[in-house]
PDB file of C-alpha atoms in Angstrom:
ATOM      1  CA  UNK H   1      14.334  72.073 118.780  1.00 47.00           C
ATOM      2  CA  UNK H   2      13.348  72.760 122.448  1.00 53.00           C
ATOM      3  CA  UNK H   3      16.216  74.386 124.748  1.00 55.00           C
ATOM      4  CA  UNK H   4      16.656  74.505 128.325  1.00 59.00           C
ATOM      5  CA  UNK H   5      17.059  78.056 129.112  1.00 63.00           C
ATOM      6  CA  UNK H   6      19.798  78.555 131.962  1.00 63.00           C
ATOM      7  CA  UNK H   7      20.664  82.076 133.199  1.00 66.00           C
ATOM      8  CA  UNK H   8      23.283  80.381 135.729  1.00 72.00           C
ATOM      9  CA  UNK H   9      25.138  77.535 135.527  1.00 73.00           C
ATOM     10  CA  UNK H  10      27.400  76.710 138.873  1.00 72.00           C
ATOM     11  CA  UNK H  11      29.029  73.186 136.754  1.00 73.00           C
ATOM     12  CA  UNK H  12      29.481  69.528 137.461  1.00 78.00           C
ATOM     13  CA  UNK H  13      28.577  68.268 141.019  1.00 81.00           C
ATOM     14  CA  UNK H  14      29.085  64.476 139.797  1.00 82.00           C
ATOM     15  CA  UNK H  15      29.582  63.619 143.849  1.00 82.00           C
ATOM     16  CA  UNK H  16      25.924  64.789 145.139  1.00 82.00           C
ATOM     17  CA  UNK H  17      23.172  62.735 144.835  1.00 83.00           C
ATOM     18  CA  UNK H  18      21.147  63.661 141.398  1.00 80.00           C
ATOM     19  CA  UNK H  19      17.534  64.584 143.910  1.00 82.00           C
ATOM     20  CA  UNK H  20      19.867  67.141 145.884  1.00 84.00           C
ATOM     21  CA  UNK H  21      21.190  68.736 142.788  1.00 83.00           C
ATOM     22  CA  UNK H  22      20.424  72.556 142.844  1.00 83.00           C
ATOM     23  CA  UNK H  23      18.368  73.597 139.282  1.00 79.00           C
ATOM     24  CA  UNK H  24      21.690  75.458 138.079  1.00 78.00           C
ATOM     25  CA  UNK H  25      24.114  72.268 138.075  1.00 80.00           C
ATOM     26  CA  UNK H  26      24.874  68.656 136.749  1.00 82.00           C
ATOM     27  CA  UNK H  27      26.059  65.239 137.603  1.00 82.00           C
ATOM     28  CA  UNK H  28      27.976  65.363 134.590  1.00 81.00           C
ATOM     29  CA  UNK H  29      28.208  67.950 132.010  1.00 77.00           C
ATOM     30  CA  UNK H  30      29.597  66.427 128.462  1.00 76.00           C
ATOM     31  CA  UNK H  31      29.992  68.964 125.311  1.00 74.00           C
ATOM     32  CA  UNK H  32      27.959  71.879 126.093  1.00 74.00           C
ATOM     33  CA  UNK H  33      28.511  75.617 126.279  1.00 72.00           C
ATOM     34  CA  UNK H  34      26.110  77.038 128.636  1.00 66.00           C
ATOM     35  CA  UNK H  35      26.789  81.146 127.640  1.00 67.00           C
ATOM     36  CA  UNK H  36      23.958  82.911 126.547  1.00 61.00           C
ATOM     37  CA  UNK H  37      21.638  81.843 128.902  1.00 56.00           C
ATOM     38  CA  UNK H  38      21.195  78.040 127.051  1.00 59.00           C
ATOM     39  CA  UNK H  39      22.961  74.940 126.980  1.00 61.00           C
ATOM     40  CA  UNK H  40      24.822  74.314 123.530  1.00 65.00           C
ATOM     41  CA  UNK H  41      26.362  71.745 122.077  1.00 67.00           C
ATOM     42  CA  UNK H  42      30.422  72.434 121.401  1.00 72.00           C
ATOM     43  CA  UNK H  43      30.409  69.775 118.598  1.00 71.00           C
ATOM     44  CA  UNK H  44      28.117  69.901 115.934  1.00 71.00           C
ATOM     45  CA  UNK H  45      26.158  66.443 115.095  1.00 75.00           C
ATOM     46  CA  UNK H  46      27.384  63.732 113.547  1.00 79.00           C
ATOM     47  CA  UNK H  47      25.833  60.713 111.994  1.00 84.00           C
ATOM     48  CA  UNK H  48      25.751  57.754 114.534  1.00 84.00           C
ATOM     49  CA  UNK H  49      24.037  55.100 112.990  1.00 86.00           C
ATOM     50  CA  UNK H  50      21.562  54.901 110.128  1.00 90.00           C
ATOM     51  CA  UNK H  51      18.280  53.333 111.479  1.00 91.00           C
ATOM     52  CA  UNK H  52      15.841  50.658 109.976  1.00 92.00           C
ATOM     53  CA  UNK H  53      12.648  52.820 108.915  1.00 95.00           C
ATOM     54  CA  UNK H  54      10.913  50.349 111.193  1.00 95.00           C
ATOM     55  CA  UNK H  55      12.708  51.328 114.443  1.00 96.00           C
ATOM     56  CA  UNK H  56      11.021  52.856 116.702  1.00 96.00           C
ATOM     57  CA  UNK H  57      13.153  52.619 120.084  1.00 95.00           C
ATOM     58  CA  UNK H  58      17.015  51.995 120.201  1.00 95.00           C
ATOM     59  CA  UNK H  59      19.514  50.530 123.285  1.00 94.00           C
ATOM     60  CA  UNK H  60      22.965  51.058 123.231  1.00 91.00           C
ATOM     61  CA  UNK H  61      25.271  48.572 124.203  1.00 89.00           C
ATOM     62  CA  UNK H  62      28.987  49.983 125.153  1.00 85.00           C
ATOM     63  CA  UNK H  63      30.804  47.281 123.027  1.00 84.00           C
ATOM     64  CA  UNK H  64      31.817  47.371 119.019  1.00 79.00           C
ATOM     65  CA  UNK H  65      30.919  45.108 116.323  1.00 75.00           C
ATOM     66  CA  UNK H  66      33.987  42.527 117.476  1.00 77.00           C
ATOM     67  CA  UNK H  67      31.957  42.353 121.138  1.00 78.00           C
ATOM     68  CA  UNK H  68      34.888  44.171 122.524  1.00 81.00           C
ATOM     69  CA  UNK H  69      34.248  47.186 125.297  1.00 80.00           C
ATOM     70  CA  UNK H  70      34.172  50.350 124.623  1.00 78.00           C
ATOM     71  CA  UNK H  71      34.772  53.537 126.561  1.00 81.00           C
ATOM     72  CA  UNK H  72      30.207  54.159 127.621  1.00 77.00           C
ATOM     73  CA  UNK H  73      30.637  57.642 126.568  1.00 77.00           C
ATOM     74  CA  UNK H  74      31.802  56.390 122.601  1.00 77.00           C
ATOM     75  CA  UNK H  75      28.738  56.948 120.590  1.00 78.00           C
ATOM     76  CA  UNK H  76      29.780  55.763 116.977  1.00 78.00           C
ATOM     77  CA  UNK H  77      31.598  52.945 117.792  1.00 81.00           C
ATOM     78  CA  UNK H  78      29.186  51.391 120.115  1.00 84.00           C
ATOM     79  CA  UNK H  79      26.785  48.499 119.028  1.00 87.00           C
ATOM     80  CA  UNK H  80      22.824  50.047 118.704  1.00 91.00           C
ATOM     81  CA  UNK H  81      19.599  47.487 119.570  1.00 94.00           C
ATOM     82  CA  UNK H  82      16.869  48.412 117.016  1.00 96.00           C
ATOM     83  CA  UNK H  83      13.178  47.589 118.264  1.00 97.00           C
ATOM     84  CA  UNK H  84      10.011  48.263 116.146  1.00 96.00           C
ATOM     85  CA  UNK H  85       7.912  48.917 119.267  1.00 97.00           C
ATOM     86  CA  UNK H  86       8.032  52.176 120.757  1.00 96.00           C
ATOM     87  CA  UNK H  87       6.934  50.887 124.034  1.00 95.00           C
ATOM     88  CA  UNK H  88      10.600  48.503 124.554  1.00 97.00           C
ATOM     89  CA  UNK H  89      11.827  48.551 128.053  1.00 97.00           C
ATOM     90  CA  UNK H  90      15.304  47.238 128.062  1.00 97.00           C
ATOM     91  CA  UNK H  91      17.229  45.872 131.511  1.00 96.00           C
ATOM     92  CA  UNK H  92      20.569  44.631 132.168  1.00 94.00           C
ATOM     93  CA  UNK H  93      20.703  41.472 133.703  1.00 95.00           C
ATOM     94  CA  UNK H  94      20.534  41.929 137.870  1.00 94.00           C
ATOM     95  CA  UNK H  95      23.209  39.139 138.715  1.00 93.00           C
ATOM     96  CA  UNK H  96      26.450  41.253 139.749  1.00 88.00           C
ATOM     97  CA  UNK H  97      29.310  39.427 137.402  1.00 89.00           C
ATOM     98  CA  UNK H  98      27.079  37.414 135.193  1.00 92.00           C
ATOM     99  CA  UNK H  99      29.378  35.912 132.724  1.00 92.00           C
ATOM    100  CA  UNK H 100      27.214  36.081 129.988  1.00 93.00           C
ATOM    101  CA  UNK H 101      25.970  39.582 130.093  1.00 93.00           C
ATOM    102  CA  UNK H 102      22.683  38.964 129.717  1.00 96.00           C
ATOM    103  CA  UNK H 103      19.495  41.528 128.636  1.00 96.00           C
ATOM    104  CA  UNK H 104      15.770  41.874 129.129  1.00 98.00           C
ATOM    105  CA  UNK H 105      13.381  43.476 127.385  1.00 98.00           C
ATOM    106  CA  UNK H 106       9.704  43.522 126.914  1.00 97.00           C
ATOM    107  CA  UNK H 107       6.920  44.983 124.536  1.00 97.00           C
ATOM    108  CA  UNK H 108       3.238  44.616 123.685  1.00 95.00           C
ATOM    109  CA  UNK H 109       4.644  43.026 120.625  1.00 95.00           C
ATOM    110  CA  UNK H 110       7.114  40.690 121.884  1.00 94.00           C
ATOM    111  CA  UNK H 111       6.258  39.906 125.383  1.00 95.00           C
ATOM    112  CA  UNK H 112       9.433  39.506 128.256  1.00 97.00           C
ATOM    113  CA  UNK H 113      12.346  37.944 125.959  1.00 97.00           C
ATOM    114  CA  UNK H 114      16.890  37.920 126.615  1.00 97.00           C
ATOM    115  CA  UNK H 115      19.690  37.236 125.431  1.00 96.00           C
ATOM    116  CA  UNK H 116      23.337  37.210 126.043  1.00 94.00           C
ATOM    117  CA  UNK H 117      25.146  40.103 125.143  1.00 91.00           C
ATOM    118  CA  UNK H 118      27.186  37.956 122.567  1.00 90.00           C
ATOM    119  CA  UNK H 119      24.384  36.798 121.200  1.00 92.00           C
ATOM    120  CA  UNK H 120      23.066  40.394 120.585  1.00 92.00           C
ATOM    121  CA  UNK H 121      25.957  42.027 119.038  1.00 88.00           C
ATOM    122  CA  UNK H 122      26.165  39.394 116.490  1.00 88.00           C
ATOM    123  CA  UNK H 123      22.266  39.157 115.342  1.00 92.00           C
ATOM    124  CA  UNK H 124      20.457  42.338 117.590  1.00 92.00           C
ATOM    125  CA  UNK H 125      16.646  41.695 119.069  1.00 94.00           C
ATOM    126  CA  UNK H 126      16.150  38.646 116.725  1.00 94.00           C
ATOM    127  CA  UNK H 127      18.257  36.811 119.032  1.00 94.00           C
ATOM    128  CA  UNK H 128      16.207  37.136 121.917  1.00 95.00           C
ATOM    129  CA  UNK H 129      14.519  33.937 123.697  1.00 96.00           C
ATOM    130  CA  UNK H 130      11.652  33.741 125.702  1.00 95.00           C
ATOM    131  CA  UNK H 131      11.935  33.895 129.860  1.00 96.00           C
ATOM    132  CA  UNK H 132      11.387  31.261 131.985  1.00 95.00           C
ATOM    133  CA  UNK H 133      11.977  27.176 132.474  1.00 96.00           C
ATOM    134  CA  UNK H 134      10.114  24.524 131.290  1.00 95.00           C
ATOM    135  CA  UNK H 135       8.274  22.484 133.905  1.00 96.00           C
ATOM    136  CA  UNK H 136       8.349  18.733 133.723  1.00 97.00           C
ATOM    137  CA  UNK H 137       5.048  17.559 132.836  1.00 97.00           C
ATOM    138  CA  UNK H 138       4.735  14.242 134.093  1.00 97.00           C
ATOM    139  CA  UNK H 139       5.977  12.761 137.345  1.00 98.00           C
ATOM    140  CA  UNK H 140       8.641  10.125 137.470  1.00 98.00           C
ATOM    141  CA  UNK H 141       8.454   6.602 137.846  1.00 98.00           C
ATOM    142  CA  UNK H 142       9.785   5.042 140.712  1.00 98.00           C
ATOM    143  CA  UNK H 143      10.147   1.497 141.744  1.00 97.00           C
ATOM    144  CA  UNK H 144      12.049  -0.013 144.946  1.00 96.00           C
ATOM    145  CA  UNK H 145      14.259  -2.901 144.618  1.00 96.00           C
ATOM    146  CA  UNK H 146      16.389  -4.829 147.178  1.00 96.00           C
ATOM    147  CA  UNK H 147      17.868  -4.176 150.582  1.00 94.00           C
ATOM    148  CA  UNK H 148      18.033  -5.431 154.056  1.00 94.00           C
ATOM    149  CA  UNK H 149      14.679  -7.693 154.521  1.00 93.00           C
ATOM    150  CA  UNK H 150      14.567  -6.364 158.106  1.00 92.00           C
ATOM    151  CA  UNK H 151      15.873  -2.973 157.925  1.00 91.00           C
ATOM    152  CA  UNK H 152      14.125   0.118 157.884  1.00 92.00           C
ATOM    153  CA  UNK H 153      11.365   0.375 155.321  1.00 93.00           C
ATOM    154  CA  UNK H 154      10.600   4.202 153.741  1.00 94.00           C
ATOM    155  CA  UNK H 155       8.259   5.610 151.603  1.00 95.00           C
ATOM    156  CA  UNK H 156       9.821   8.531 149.570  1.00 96.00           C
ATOM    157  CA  UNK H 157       8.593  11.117 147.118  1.00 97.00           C
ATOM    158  CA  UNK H 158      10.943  12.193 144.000  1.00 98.00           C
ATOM    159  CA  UNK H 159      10.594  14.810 141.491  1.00 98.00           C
ATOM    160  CA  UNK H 160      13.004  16.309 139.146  1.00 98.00           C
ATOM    161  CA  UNK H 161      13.644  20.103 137.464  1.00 98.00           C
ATOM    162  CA  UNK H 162      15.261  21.486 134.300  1.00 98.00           C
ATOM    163  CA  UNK H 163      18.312  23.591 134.525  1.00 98.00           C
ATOM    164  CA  UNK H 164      18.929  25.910 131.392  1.00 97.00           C
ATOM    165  CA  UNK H 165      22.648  26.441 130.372  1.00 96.00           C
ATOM    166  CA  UNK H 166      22.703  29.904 132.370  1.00 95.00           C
ATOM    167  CA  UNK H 167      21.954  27.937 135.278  1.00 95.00           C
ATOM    168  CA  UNK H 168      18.484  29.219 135.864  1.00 96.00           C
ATOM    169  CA  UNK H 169      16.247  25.984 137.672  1.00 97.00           C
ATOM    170  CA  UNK H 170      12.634  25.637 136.963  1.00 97.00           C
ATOM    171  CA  UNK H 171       9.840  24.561 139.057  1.00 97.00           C
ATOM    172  CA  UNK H 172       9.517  21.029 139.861  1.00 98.00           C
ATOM    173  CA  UNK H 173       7.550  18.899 138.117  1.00 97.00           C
ATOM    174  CA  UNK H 174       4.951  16.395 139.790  1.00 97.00           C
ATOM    175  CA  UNK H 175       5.718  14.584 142.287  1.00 97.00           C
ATOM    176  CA  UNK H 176       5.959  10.499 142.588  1.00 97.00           C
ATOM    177  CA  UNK H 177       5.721   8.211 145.770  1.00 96.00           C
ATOM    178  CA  UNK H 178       7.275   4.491 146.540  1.00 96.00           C
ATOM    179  CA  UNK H 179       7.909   3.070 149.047  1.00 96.00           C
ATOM    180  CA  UNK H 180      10.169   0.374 150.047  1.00 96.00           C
ATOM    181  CA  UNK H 181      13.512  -0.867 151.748  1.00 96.00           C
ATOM    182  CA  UNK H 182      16.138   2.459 153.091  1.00 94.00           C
ATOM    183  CA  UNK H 183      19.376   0.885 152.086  1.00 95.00           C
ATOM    184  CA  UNK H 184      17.509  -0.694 148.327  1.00 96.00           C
ATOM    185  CA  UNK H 185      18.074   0.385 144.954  1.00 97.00           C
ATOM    186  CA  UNK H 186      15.615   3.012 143.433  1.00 98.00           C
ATOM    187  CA  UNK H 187      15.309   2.944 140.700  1.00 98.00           C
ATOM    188  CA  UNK H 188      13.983   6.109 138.631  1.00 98.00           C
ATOM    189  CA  UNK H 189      12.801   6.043 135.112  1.00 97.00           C
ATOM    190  CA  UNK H 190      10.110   8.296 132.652  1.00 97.00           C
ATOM    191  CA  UNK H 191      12.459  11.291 133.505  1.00 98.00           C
ATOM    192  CA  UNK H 192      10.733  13.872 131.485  1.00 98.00           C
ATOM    193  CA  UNK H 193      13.270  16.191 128.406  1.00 97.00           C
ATOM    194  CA  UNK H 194      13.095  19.208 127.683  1.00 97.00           C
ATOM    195  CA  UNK H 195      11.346  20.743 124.596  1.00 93.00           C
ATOM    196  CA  UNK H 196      14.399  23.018 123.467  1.00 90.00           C
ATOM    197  CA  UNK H 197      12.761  24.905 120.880  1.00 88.00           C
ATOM    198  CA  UNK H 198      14.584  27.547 119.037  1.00 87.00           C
ATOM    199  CA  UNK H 199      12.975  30.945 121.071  1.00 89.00           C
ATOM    200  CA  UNK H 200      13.084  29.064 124.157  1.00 91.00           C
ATOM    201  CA  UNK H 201      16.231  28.468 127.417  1.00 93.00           C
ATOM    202  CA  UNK H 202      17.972  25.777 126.477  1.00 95.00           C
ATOM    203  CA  UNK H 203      18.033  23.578 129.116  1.00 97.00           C
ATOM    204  CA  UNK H 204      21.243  21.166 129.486  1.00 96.00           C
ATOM    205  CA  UNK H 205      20.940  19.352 132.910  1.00 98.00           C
ATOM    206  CA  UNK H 206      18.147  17.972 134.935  1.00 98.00           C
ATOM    207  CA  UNK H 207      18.388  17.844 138.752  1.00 98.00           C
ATOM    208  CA  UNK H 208      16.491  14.938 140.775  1.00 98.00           C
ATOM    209  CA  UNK H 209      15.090  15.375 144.360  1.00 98.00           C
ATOM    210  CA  UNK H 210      13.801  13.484 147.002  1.00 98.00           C
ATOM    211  CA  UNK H 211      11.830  13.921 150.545  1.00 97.00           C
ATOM    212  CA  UNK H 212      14.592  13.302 153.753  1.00 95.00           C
ATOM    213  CA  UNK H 213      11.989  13.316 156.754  1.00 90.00           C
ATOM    214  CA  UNK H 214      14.073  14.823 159.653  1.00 85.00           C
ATOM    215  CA  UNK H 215      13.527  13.939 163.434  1.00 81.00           C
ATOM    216  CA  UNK H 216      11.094  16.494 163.861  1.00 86.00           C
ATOM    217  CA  UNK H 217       8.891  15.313 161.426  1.00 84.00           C
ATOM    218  CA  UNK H 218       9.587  17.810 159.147  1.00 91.00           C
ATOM    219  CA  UNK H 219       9.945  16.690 155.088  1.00 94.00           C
ATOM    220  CA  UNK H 220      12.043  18.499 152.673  1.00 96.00           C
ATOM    221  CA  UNK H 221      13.567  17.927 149.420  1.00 98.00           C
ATOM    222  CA  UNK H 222      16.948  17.587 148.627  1.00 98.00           C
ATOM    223  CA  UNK H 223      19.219  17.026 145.902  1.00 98.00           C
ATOM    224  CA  UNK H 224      20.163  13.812 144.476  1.00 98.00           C
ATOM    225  CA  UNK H 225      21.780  13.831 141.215  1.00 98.00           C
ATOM    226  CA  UNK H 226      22.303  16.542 138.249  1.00 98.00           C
ATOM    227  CA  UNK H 227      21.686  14.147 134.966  1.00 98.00           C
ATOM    228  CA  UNK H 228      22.517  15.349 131.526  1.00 98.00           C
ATOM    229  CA  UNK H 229      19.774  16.148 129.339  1.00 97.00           C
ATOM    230  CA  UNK H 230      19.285  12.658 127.473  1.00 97.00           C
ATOM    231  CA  UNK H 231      19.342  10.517 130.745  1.00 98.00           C
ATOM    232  CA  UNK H 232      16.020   8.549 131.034  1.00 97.00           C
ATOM    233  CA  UNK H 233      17.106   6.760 133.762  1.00 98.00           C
ATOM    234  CA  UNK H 234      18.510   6.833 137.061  1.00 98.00           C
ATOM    235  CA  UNK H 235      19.209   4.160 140.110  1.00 98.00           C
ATOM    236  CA  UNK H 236      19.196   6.200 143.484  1.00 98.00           C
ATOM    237  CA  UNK H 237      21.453   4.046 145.710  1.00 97.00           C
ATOM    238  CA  UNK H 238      22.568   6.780 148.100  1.00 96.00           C
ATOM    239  CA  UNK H 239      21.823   7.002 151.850  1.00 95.00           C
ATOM    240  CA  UNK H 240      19.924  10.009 153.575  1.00 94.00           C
ATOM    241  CA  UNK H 241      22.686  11.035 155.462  1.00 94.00           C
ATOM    242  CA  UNK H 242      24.826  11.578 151.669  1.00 96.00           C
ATOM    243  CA  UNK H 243      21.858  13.199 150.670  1.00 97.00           C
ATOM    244  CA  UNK H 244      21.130  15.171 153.196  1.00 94.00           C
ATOM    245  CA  UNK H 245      24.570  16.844 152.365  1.00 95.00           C
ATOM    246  CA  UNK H 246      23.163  18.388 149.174  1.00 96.00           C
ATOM    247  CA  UNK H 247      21.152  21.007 148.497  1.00 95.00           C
ATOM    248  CA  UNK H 248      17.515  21.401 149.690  1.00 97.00           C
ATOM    249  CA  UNK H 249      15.251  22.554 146.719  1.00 97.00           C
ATOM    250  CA  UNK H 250      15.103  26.365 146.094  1.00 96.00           C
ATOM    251  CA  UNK H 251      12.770  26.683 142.834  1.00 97.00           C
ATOM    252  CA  UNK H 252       9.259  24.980 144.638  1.00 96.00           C
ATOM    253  CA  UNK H 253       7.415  27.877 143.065  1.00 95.00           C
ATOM    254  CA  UNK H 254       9.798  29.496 140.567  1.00 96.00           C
ATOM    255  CA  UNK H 255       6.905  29.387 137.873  1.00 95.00           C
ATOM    256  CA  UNK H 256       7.869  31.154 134.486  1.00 94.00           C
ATOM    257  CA  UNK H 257       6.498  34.287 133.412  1.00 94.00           C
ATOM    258  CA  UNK H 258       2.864  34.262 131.814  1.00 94.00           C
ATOM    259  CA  UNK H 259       3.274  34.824 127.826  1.00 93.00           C
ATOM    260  CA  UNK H 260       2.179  38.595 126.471  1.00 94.00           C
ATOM    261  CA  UNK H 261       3.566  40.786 129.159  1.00 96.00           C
ATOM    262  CA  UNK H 262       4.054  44.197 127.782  1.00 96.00           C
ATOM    263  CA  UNK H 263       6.703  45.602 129.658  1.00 95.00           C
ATOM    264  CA  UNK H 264       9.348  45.730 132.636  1.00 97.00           C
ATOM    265  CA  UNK H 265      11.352  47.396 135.384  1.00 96.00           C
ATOM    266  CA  UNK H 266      14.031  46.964 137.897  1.00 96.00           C
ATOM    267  CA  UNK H 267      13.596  47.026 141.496  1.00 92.00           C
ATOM    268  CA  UNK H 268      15.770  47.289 144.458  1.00 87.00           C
ATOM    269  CA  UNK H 269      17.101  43.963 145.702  1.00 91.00           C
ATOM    270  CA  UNK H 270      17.366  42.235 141.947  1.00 94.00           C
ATOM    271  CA  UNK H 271      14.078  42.133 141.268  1.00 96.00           C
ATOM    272  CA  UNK H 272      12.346  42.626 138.158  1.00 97.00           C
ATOM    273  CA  UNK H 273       8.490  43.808 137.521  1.00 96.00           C
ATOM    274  CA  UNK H 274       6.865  42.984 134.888  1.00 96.00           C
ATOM    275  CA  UNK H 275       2.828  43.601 133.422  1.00 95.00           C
ATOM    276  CA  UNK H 276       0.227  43.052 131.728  1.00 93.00           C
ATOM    277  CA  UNK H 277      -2.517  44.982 131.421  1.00 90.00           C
ATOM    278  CA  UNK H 278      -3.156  45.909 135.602  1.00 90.00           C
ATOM    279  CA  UNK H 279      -1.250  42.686 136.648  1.00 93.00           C
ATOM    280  CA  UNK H 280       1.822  43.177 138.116  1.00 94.00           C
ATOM    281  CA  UNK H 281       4.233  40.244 138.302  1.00 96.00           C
ATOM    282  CA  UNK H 282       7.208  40.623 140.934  1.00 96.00           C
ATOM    283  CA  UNK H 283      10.461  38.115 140.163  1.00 96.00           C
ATOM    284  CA  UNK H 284      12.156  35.957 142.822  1.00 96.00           C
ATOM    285  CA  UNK H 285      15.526  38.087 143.804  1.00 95.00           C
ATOM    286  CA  UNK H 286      17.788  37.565 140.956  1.00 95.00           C
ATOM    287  CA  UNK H 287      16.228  35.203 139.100  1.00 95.00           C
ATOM    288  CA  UNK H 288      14.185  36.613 136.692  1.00 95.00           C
ATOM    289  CA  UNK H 289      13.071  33.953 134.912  1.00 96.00           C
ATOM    290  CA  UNK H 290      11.033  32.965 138.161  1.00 95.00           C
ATOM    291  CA  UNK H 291       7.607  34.178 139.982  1.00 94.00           C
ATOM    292  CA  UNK H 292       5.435  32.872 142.761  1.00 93.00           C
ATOM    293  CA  UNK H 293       1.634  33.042 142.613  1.00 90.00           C
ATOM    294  CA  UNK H 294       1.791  35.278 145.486  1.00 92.00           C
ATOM    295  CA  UNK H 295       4.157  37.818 144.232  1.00 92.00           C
ATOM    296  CA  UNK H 296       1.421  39.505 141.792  1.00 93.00           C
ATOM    297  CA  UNK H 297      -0.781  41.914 142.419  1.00 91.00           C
ATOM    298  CA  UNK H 298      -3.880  43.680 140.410  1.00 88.00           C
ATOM    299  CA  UNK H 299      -3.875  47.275 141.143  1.00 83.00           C
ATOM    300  CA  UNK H 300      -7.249  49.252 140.117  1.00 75.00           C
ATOM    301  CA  UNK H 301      -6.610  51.351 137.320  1.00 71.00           C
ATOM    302  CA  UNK H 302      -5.137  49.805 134.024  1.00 64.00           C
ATOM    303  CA  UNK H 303      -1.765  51.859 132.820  1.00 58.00           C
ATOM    304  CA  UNK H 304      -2.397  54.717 129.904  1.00 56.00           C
TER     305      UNK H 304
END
């Protein structure tokens, strides 16, 4: 066993900043005895957990077998994340308060999966589901109906997104054009569903949008309705003034992750960077199950 030899040893300075820590002291100092010129351990070892003979990289999670938390510093009681890659990087979710506690991790073997913490102290790594939201395939149909012969006629463009049960929106799919009367029924069918397979988000809601040109000439999307997942169709009766209320569209280029990346880290500001090979693929702030085109970059030299 290799030792770190200290012929000094000034203590605990948990309140400076770990890069301004002189080479004889600690942010924290937990069950040593530094006499003789070494650091010690006080306790003897102890048996923690007995490991699969296929793990290769362990996370501990500060929570017992009954999902309850634990004191971080409790090593036996604490719940222990076996992977069988020795290249797992493992991230807490960046959303401050997120209700379901959720993990990342990624490996050559595995790619970028999560999973709630729940989920993971009840079944470990084999819970984990892949990142990102499906994208409707197809665009909508939509057909105008009704309204006052000499008002206003519009065209309008519509598209919907998927919404997973974490909250996470996708990226739209394709967009559909009608035109017809402002105050008329619109009515909205061939609304895409979602896949939900078994290692993928679920997805529980699906949001439908629609162009509001404003005085300027400028056209965004906005928020009509949030449908359950099962709704097929939908009659848009409101006006652009209710609309314009809502939401404008956020996830325009939230594209998932590609499949196979091989590992990640956390960046300032709630973003998360994963790779593959000498691709490197930045996440939207906070959302990491999204990434623009834009946000990756291809640096020269491949990682060893």
């Amino acid at each position: 066993m290799v030792a770190l030899r200290v012929t000094t040893f000034s203590g605990e300075m948990p309140i400076r900043d770990l890069r301004l820590l002189p080479d004889d002291a600690s942010v924290q100092a937990v069950n040593v005895d530094p006499s003789g010129g070494s650091l010690k351990s006080i306790i003897g070892p102890s048996l923690i957990k007995t490991l699969l003979s296929t793990t290769k990289t362990v996370y501990k999670l500060p929570y017992n077998s009954s999902n309850v938390a634990i004191d971080p510093n409790n090593m036996l009681d604490a719940t222990w994340l076996e992977f069988s890659d020795i290249h797992t990087d493992v991230l807490r979710t960046p959303n401050i308060n997120d209700s379901f506690e959720r993990y990342y991790w990624a490996s050559p073997s595995t790619g970028l999966l999560y999973a709630p913490r729940a989920d993971l102290g009840t079944s470990g790594p084999s819970a984990g589901i892949g990142v990102g939201i499906e994208v409707p395939p197809t665009a909508l149909t939509v057909a105008s109906t009704g309204g006052t012969p000499e008002g206003p006629s519009v065209t309008r463009a519509y598209m919907q997104t998927f919404v997973s049960i974490y909250g996470e929106e996708g990226q739209p799919g394709p967009t559909a054009e009608a035109a017809g009367k402002a105050d008329g029924d619109w009515t909205i069918t061939s609304i895409d569903q979602p896949v939900n397979g078994p290692t993928t988000t679920e997805i529980d809601r699906i949001r439908i949008y629609r162009t509001i040109t404003a005085s300027s000439g400028v056209t965004t999307f906005f928020r009509v309705a949030t449908l359950p997942v099962g709704t097929t169709t939908y009659v848009d009766i409101l006006s652009d003034s209710v609309v314009s209320a809502n939401q404008q569209i956020e996830s325009t280029l939230w594209a998932p992750p590609p499949a196979g990346l091989e590992g990640i880290v956390a960046m300032p500001n709630g973003i998360f960077v994963a790779w593959k090979g000498n691709t490197l693929y930045f996440s939207e702030n906070y959302r990491p199950h999204g990434r623009r085109a834009e946000n990756v970059l291809s640096p020269q030299f491949s990682p060893v």
